[in-house]
Tab-separated table of C-alpha atoms in Angstrom:
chain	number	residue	atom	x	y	z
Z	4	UNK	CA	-17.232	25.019	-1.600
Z	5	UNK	CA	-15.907	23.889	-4.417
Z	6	UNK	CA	-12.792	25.193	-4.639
Z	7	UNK	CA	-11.646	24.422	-0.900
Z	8	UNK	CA	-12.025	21.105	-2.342
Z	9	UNK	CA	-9.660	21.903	-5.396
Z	10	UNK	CA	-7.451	23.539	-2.455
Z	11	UNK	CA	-7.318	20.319	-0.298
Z	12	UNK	CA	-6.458	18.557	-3.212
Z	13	UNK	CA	-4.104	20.974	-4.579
Z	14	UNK	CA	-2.081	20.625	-1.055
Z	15	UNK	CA	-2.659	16.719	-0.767
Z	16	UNK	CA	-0.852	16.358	-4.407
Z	17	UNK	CA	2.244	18.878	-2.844
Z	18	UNK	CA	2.194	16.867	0.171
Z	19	UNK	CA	2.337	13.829	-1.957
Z	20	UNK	CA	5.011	14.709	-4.406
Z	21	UNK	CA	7.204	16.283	-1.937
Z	22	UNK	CA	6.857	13.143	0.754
Z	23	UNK	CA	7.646	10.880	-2.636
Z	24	UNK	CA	10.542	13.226	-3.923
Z	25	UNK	CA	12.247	13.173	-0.915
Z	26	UNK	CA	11.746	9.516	0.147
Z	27	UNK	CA	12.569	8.354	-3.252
Z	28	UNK	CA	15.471	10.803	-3.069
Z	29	UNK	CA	17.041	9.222	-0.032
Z	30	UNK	CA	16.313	5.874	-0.696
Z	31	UNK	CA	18.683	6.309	-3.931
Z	32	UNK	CA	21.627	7.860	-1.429
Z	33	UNK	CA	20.669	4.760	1.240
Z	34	UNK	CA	21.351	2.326	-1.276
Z	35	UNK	CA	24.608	3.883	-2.220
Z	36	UNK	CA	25.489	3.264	1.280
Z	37	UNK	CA	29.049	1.071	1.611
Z	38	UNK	CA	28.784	-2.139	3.528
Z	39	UNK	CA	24.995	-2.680	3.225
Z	40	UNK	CA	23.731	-5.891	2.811
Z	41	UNK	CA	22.987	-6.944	-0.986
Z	42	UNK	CA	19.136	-7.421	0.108
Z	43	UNK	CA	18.933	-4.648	1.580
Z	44	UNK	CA	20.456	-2.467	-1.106
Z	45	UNK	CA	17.924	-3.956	-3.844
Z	46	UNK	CA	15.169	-3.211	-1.421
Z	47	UNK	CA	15.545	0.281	-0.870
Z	48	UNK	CA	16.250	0.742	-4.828
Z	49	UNK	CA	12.902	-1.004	-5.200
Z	50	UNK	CA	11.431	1.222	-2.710
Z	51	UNK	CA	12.727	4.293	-5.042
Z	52	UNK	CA	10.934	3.386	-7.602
Z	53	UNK	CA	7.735	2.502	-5.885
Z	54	UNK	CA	8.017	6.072	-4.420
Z	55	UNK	CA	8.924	7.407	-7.651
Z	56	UNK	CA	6.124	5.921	-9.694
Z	57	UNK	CA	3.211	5.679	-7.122
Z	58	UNK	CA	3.332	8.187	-5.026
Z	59	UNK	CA	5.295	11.483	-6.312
Z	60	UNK	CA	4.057	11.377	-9.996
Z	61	UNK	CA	0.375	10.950	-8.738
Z	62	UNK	CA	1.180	13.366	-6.356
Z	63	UNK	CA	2.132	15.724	-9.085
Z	64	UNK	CA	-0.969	14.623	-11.576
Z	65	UNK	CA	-3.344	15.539	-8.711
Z	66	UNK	CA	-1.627	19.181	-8.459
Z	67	UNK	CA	-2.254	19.582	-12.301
Z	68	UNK	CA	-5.639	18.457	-12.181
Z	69	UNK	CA	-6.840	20.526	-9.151
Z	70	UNK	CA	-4.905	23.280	-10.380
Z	71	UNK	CA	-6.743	22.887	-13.638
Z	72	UNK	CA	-9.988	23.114	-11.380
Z	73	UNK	CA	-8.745	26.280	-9.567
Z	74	UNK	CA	-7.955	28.068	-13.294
Z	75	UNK	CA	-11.520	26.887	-14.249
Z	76	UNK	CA	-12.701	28.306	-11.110
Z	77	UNK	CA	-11.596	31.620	-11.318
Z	78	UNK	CA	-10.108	32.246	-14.747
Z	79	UNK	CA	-8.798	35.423	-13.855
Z	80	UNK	CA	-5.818	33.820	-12.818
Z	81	UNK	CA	-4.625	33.292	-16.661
Z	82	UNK	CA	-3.682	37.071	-16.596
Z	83	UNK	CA	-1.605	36.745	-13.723
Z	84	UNK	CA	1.997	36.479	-15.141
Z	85	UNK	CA	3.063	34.482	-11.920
Z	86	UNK	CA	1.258	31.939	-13.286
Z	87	UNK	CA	2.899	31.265	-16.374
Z	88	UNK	CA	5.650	31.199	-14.445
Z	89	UNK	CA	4.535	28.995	-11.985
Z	90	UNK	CA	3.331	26.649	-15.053
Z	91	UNK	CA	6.649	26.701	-16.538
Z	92	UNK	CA	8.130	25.109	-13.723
Z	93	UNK	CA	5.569	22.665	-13.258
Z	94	UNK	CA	6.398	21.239	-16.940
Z	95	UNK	CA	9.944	21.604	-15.859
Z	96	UNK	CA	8.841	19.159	-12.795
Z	97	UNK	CA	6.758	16.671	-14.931
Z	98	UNK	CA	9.775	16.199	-16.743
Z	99	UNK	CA	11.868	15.630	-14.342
Z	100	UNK	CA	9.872	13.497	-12.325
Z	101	UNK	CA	9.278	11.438	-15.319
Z	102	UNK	CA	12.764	10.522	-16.060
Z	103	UNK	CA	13.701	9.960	-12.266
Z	104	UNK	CA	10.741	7.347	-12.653
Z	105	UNK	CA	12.452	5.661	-15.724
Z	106	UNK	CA	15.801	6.145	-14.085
Z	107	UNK	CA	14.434	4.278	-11.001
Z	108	UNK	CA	12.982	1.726	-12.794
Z	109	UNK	CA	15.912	0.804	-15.024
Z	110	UNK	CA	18.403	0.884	-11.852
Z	111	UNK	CA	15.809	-2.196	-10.449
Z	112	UNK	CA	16.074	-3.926	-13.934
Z	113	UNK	CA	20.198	-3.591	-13.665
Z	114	UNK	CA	20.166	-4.859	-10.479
Z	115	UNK	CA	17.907	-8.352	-11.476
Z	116	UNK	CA	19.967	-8.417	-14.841
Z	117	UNK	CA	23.170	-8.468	-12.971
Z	118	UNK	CA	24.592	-4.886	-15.235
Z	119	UNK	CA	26.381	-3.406	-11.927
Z	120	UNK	CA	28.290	-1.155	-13.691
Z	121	UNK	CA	25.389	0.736	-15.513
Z	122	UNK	CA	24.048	1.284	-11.689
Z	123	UNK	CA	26.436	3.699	-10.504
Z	124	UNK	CA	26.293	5.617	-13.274
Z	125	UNK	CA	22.085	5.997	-12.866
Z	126	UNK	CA	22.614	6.469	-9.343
Z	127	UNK	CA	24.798	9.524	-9.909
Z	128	UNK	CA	22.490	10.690	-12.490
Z	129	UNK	CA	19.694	10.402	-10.417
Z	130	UNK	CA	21.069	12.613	-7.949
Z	131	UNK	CA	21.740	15.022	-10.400
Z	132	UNK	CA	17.917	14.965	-11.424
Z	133	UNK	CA	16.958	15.293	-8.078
Z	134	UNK	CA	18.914	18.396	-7.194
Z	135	UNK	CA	17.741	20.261	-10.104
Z	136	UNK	CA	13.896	19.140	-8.923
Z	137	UNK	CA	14.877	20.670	-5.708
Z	138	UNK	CA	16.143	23.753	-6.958
């Protein structure tokens, strides 16, 4: 029983950092939008980093800890080499998802500080992040 439970979990945290990956993703390209409204704009960059930090880094804390549960569970998983592979790229993720929470962030303190011109610049490196996480 136990490990359907690490299961569920281990699908709610994909579902979670996925759904927050991709809305956080296109909220960044929204805001980039020409012609959109100044409130507007600052909303949706707000809304990328709510996404960013609330819902796909959680996301990707619960897939570490169920997966933790699952390797616990059956440890005879830790001789499977697509693990380590698998593991790899989940560092690779936790990275990634960690600046693109920073990244978010500062783009909502340039925006209250007034620093326009450092925005575009973390916009396009946002994008960049983000298209590596997808890949």
């Amino acid at each position: 029983m136990l490990h359907r439970v690490a299961l569920l979990l281990h699908l709610l945290g994909l579902v979670l950092f996925l759904g927050g990956a991709v809305a956080q993703t296109q909220f960044i390209k929204a805001s980039a939008a020409k012609g959109l409204n100044d409130a507007v704009r600052d909303k949706y960059e707000e809304l990328a980093a709510f996404c960013s930090k609330k819902i796909e880094l959680p996301g990707l804390f619960l897939q570490i800890i169920s997966g933790s549960l699952f390797v616990y569970l059956f440890p005879g998983y830790l001789k499977a080499p697509w693990l380590h592979i698998k593991l790899t790229f989940v560092a690779i993720l936790l990275v990634l998802c960690h600046m693109e929470m920073i990244n978010a962030s500062k783009i909502v303190k340039a925006r209250k500080a007034g620093k326009d011109d450092e925005i575009d610049a973390r916009k396009k490196k946002h994008n960049t992040m983000g298209a590596i996480g997808t890949v």
